[in-house]
PDB file of C-alpha atoms in Angstrom:
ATOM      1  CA  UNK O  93     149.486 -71.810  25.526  1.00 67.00           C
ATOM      2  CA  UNK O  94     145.898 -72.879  23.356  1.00 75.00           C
ATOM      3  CA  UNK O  95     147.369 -76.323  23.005  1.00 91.00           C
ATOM      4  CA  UNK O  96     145.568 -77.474  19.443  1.00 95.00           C
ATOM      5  CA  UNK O  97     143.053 -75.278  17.540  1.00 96.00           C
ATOM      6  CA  UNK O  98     140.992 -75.590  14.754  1.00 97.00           C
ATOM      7  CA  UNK O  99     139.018 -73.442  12.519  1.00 96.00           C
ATOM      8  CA  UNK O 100     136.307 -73.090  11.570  1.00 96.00           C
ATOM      9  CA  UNK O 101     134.422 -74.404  14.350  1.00 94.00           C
ATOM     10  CA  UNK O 102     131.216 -74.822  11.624  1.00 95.00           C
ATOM     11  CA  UNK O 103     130.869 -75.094   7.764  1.00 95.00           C
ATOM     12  CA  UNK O 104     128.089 -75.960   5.726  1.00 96.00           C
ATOM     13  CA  UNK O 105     129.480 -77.031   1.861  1.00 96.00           C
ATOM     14  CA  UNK O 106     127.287 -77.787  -0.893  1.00 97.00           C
ATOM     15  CA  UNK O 107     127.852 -81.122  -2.959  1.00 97.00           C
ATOM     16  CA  UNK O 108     131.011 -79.799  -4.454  1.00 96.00           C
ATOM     17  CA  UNK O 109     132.289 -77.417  -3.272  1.00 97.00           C
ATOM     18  CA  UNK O 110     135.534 -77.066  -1.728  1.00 96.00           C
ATOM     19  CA  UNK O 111     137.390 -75.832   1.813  1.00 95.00           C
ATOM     20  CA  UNK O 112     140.344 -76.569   3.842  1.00 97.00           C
ATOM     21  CA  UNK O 113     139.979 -77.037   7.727  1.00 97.00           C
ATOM     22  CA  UNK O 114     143.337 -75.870   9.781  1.00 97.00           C
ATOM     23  CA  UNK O 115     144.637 -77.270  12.980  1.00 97.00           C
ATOM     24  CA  UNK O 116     146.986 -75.264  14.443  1.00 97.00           C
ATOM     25  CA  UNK O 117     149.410 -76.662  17.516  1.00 96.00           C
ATOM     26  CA  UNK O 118     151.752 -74.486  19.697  1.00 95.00           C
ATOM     27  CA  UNK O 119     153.125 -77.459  21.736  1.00 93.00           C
ATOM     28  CA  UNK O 120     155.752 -77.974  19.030  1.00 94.00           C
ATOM     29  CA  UNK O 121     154.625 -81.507  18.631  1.00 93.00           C
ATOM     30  CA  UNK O 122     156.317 -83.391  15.957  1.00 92.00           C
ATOM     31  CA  UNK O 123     152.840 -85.469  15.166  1.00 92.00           C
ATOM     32  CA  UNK O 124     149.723 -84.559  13.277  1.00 93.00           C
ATOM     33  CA  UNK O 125     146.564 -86.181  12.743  1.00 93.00           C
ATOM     34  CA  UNK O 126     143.062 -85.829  11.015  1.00 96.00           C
ATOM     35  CA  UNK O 127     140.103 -87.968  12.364  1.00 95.00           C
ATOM     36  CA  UNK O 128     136.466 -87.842  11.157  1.00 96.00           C
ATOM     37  CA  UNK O 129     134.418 -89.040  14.252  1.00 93.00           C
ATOM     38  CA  UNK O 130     130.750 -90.777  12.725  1.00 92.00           C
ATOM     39  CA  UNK O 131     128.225 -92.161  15.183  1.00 85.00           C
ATOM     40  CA  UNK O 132     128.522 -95.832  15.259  1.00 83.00           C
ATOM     41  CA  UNK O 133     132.123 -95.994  13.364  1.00 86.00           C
ATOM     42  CA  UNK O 134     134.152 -94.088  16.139  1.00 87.00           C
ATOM     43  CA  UNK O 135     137.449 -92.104  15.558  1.00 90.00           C
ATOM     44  CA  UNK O 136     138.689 -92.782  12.149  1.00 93.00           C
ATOM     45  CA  UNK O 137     142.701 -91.667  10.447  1.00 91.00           C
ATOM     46  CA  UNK O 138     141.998 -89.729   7.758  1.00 95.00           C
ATOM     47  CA  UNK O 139     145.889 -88.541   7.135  1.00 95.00           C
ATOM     48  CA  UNK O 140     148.411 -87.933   9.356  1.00 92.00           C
ATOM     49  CA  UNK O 141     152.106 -86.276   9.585  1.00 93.00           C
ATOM     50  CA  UNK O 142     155.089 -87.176  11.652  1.00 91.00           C
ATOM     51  CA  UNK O 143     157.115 -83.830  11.122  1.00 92.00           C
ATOM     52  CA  UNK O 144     157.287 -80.903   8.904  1.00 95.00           C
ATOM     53  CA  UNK O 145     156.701 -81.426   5.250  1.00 94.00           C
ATOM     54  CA  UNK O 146     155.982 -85.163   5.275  1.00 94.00           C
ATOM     55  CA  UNK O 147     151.977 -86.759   5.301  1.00 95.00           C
ATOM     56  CA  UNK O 148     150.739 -90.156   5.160  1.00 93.00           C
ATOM     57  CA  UNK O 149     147.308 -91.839   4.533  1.00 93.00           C
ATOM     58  CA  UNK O 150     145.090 -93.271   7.429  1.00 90.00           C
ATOM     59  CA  UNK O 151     142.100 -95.438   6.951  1.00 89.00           C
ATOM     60  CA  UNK O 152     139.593 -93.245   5.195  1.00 95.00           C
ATOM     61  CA  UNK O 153     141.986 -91.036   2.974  1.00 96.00           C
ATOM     62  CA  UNK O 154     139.923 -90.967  -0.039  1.00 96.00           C
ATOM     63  CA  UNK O 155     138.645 -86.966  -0.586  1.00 96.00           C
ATOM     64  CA  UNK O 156     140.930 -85.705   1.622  1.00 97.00           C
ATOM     65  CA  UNK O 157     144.301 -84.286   0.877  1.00 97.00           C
ATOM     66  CA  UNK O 158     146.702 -82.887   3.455  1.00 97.00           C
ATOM     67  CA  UNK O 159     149.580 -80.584   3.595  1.00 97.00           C
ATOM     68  CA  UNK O 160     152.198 -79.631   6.932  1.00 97.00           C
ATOM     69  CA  UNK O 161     154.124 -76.851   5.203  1.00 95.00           C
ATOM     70  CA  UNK O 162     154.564 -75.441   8.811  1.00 96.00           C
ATOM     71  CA  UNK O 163     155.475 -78.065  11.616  1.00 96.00           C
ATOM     72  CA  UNK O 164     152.483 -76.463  14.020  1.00 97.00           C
ATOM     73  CA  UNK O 165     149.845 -76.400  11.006  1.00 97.00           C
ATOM     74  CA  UNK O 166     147.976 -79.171   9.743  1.00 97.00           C
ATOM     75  CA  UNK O 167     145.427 -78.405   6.680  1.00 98.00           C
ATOM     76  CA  UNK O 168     143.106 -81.030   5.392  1.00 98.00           C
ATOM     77  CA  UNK O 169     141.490 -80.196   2.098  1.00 97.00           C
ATOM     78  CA  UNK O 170     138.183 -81.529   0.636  1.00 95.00           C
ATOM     79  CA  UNK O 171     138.549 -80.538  -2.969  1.00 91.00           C
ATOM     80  CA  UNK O 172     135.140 -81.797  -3.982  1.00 95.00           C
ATOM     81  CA  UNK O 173     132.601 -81.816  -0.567  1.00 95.00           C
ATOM     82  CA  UNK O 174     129.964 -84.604  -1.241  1.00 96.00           C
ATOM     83  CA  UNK O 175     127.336 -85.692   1.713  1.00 96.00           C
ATOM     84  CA  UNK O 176     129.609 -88.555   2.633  1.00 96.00           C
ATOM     85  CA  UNK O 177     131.638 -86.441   4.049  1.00 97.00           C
ATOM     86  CA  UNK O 178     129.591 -84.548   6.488  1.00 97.00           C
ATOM     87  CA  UNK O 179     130.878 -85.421   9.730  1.00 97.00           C
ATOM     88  CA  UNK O 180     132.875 -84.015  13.108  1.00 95.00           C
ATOM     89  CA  UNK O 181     136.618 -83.219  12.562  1.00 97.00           C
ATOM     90  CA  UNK O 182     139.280 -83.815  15.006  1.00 95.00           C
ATOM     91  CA  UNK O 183     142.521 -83.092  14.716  1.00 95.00           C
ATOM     92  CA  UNK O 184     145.360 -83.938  17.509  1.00 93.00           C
ATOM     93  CA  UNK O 185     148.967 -83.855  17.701  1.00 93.00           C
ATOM     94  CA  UNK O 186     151.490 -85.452  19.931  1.00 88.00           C
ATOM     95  CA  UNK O 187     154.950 -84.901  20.860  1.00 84.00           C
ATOM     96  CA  UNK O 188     156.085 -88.763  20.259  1.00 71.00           C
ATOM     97  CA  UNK O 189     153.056 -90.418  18.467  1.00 59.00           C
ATOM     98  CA  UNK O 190     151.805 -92.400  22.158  1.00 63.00           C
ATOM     99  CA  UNK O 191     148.889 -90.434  23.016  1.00 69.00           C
ATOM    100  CA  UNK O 192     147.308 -87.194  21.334  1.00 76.00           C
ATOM    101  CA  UNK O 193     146.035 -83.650  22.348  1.00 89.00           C
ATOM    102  CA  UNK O 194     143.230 -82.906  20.342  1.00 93.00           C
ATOM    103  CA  UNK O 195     141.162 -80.074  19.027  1.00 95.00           C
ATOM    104  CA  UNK O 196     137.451 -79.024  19.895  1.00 94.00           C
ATOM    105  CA  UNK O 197     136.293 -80.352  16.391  1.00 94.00           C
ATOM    106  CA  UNK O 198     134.781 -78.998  13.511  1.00 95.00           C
ATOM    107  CA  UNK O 199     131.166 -79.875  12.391  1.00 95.00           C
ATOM    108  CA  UNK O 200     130.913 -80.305   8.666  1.00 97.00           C
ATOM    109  CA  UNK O 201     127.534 -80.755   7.130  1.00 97.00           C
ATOM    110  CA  UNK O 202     127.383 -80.919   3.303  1.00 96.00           C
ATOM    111  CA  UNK O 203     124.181 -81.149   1.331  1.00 96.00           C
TER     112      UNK O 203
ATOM    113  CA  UNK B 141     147.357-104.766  11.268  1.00 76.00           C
ATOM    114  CA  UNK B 142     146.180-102.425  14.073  1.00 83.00           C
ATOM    115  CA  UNK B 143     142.891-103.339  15.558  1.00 89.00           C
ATOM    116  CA  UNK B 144     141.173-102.170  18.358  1.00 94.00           C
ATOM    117  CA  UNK B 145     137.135-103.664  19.443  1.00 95.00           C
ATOM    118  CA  UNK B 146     134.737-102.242  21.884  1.00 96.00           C
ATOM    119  CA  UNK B 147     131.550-104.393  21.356  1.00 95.00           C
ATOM    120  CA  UNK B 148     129.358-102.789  23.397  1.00 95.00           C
ATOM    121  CA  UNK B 149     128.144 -99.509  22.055  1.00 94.00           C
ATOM    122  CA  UNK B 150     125.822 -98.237  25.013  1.00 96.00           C
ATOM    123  CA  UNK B 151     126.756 -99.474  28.969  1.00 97.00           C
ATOM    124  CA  UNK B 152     123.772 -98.188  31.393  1.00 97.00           C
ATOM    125  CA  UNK B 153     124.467 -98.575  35.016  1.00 97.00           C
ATOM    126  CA  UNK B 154     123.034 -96.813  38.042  1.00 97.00           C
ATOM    127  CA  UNK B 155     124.955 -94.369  40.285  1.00 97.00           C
ATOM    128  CA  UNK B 156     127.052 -96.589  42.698  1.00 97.00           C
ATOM    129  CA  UNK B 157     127.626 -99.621  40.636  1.00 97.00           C
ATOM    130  CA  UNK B 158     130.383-101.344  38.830  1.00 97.00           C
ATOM    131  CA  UNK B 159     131.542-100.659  35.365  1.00 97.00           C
ATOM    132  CA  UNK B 160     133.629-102.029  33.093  1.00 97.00           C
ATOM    133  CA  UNK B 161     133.805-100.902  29.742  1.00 97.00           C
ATOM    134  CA  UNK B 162     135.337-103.603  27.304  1.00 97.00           C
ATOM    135  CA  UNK B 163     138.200-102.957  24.780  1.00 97.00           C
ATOM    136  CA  UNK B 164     140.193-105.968  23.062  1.00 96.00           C
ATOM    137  CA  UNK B 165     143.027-105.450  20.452  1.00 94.00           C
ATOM    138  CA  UNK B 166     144.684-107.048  17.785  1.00 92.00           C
ATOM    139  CA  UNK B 167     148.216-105.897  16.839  1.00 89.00           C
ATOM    140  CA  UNK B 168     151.335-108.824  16.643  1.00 83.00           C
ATOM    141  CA  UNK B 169     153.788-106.321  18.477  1.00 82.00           C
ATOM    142  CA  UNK B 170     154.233-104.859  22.049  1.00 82.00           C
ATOM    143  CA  UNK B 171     151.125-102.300  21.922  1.00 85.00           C
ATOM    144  CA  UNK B 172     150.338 -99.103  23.607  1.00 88.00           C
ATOM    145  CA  UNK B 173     146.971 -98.532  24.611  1.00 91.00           C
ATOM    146  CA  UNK B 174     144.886 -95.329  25.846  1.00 92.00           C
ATOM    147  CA  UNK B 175     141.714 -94.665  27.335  1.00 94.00           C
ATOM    148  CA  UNK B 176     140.161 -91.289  25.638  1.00 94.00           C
ATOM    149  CA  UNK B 177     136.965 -90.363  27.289  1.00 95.00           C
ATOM    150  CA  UNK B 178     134.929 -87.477  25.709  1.00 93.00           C
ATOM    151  CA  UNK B 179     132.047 -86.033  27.376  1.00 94.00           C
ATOM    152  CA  UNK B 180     129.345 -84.019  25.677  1.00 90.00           C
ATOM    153  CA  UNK B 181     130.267 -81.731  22.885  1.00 82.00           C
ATOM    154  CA  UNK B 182     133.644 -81.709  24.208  1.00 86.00           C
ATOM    155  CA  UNK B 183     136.968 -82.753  22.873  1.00 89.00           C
ATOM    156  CA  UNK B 184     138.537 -85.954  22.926  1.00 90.00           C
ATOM    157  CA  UNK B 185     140.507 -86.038  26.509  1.00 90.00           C
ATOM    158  CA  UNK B 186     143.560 -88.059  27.616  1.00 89.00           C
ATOM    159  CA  UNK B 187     142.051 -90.602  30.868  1.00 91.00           C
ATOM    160  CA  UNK B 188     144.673 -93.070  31.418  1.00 89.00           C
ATOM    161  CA  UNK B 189     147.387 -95.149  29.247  1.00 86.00           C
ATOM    162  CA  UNK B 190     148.159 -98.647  30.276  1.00 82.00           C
ATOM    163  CA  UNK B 191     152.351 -98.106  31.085  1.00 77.00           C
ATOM    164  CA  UNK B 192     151.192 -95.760  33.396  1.00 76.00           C
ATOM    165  CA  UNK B 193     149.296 -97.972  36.105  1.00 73.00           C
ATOM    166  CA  UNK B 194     147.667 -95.033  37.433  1.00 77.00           C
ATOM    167  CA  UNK B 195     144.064 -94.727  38.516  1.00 78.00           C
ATOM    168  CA  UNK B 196     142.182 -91.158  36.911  1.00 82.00           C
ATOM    169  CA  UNK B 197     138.671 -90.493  38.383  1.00 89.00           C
ATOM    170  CA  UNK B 198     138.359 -93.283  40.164  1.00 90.00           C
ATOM    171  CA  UNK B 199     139.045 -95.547  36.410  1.00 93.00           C
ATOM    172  CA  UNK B 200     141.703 -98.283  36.599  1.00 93.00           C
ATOM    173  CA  UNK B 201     142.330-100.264  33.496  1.00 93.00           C
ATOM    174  CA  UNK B 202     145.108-103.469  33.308  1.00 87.00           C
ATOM    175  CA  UNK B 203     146.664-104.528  29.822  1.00 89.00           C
ATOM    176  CA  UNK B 204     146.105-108.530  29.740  1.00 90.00           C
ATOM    177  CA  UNK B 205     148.577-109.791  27.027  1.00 87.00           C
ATOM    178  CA  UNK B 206     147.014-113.440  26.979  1.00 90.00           C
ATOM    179  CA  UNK B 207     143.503-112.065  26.453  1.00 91.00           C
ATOM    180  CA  UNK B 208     144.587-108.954  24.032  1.00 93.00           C
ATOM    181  CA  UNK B 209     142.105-106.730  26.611  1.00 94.00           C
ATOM    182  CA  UNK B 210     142.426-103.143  27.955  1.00 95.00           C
ATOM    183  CA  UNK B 211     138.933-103.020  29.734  1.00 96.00           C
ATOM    184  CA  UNK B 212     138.072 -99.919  31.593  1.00 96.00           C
ATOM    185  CA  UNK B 213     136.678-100.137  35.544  1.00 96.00           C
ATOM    186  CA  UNK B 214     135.536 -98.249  38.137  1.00 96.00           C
ATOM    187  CA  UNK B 215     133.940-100.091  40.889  1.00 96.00           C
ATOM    188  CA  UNK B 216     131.103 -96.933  41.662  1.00 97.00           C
ATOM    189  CA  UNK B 217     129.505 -94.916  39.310  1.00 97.00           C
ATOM    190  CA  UNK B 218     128.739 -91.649  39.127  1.00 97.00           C
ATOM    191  CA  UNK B 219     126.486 -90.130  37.129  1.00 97.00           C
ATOM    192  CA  UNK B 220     129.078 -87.436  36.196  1.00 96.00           C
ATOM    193  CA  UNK B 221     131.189 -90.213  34.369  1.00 97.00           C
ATOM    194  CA  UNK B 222     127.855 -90.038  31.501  1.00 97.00           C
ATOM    195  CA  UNK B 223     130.222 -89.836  28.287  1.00 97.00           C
ATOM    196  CA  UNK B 224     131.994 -91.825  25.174  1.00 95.00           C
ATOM    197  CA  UNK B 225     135.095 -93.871  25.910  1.00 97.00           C
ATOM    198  CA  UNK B 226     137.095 -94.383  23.417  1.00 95.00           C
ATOM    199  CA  UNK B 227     139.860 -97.227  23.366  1.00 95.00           C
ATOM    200  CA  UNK B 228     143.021 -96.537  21.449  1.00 92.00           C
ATOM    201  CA  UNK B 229     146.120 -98.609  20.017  1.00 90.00           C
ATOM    202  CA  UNK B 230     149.617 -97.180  19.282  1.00 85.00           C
ATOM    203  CA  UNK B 231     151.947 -99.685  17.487  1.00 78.00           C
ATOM    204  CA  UNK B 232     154.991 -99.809  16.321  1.00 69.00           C
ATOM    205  CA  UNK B 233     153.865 -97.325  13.390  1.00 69.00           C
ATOM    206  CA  UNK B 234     153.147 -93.826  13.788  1.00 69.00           C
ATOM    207  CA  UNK B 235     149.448 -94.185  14.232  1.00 78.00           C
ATOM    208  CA  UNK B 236     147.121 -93.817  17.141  1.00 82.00           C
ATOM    209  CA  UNK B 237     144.151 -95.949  16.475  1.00 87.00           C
ATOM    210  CA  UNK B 238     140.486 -95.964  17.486  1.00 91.00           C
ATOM    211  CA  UNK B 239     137.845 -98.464  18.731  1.00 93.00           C
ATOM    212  CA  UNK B 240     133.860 -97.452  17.408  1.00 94.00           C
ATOM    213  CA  UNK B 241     133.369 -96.322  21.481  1.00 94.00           C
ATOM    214  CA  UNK B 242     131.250 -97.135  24.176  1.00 96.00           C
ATOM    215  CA  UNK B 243     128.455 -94.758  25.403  1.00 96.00           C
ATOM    216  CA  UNK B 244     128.526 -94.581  29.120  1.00 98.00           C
ATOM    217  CA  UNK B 245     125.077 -93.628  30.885  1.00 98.00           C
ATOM    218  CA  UNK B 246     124.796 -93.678  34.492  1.00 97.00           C
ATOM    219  CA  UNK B 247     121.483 -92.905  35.921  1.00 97.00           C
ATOM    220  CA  UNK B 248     120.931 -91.401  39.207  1.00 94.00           C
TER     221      UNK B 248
END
């Protein structure tokens, strides 16, 4: 049981380019969620999904698209990376949307 | 709208005394509310949730309606409790929402 995953664990993007970051959850957790974590700003929704082939926007959407074709993956998208962007990557999932298991992060830096 | 504050952003205490680590909230329905505690380079971890009344590590933390506050105590210290505490809010939607944190240092 690896709970919630994420890969990669690292990326470096030029201004840009583009990537897509995958959570993956064996827990069979109906809930799905993207957070960018920022020093000073906290944890902050990007997108998030409440079952298999549905998303919706969080607070910080813009840049970011998402897609839960499979109800343990979760893929968030940059399409065009710009510096803004750089940041940690969370993603968690829950079973009934009151607390989350999250992932180990990913650290995106793009120059 | 969902809201969750934590106004301090760094809390240094010494080994052995009091903390209390401040969260208010802002949502018009019955919330839901979390402690997440995250120590370094780690992921975000579960500590406590408020319907639970339980007491994790020594941290206790009582939902006061009247005041909209979730605050986060322990009444001694350790210096192995050095980490981010995160506050969260769940609502009546299907998000989980996050306060900015609070750095926790405790020196020895």
């Amino acid at each position: 049981n690896a709970g919630v995953t994420q890969t990669p664990k690292f990326r470096v993007l030029k201004t840009g380019q583009s990537m897509t970051l995958l959570c993956a959850q064996d827990m069979n957790h109906e809930y799905m969620y993207w957070y960018r974590q920022d020093p000073g700003m906290g944890l902050r929704l990007i997108h998030y999904s409440v079952g298999e082939g549905t998303t919706a926007k969080g607070e910080v959407p813009d840049g970011y698209n998402v897609s839960r074709l499979k109800k343990q993956n979760f893929l968030l998208g940059l399409e065009s990376a710009a510096p803004s962007q750089t940041s940690v990557y969370f993603c968690a999932s829950s079973k009934d949307m009151r607390y989350g298991y999250f992932g180990p992060g990913t650290r995106l830096t793009v120059t | 709208a969902q809201r969750v504050t934590q106004p301090e952003k760094l809390l240094s205490v010494f080994k052995g005394a009091p903390v209390e680590l401040k969260c208010n909230y802002s949502y018009s329905g019955s919330p839901e509310l979390f402690w997440y505690v995250q120590y370094s380079r780690q992921r975000l971890q579960l500590l406590l949730r408020h319907i639970s009344r339980e007491s994790i590590k020594g941290f206790t933390a009582d939902l006061n309606k009247g005041e909209t506050s979730f605050h986060l105590k322990k009444p001694f210290a350790q210096e192995e409790d050095s980490a981010m505490y995160y506050c969260a809010l769940s609502g009546d939607t299907d998000k989980l929402i996050f306060g900015t944190g609070t750095r926790l240092q405790v020196f020895p």
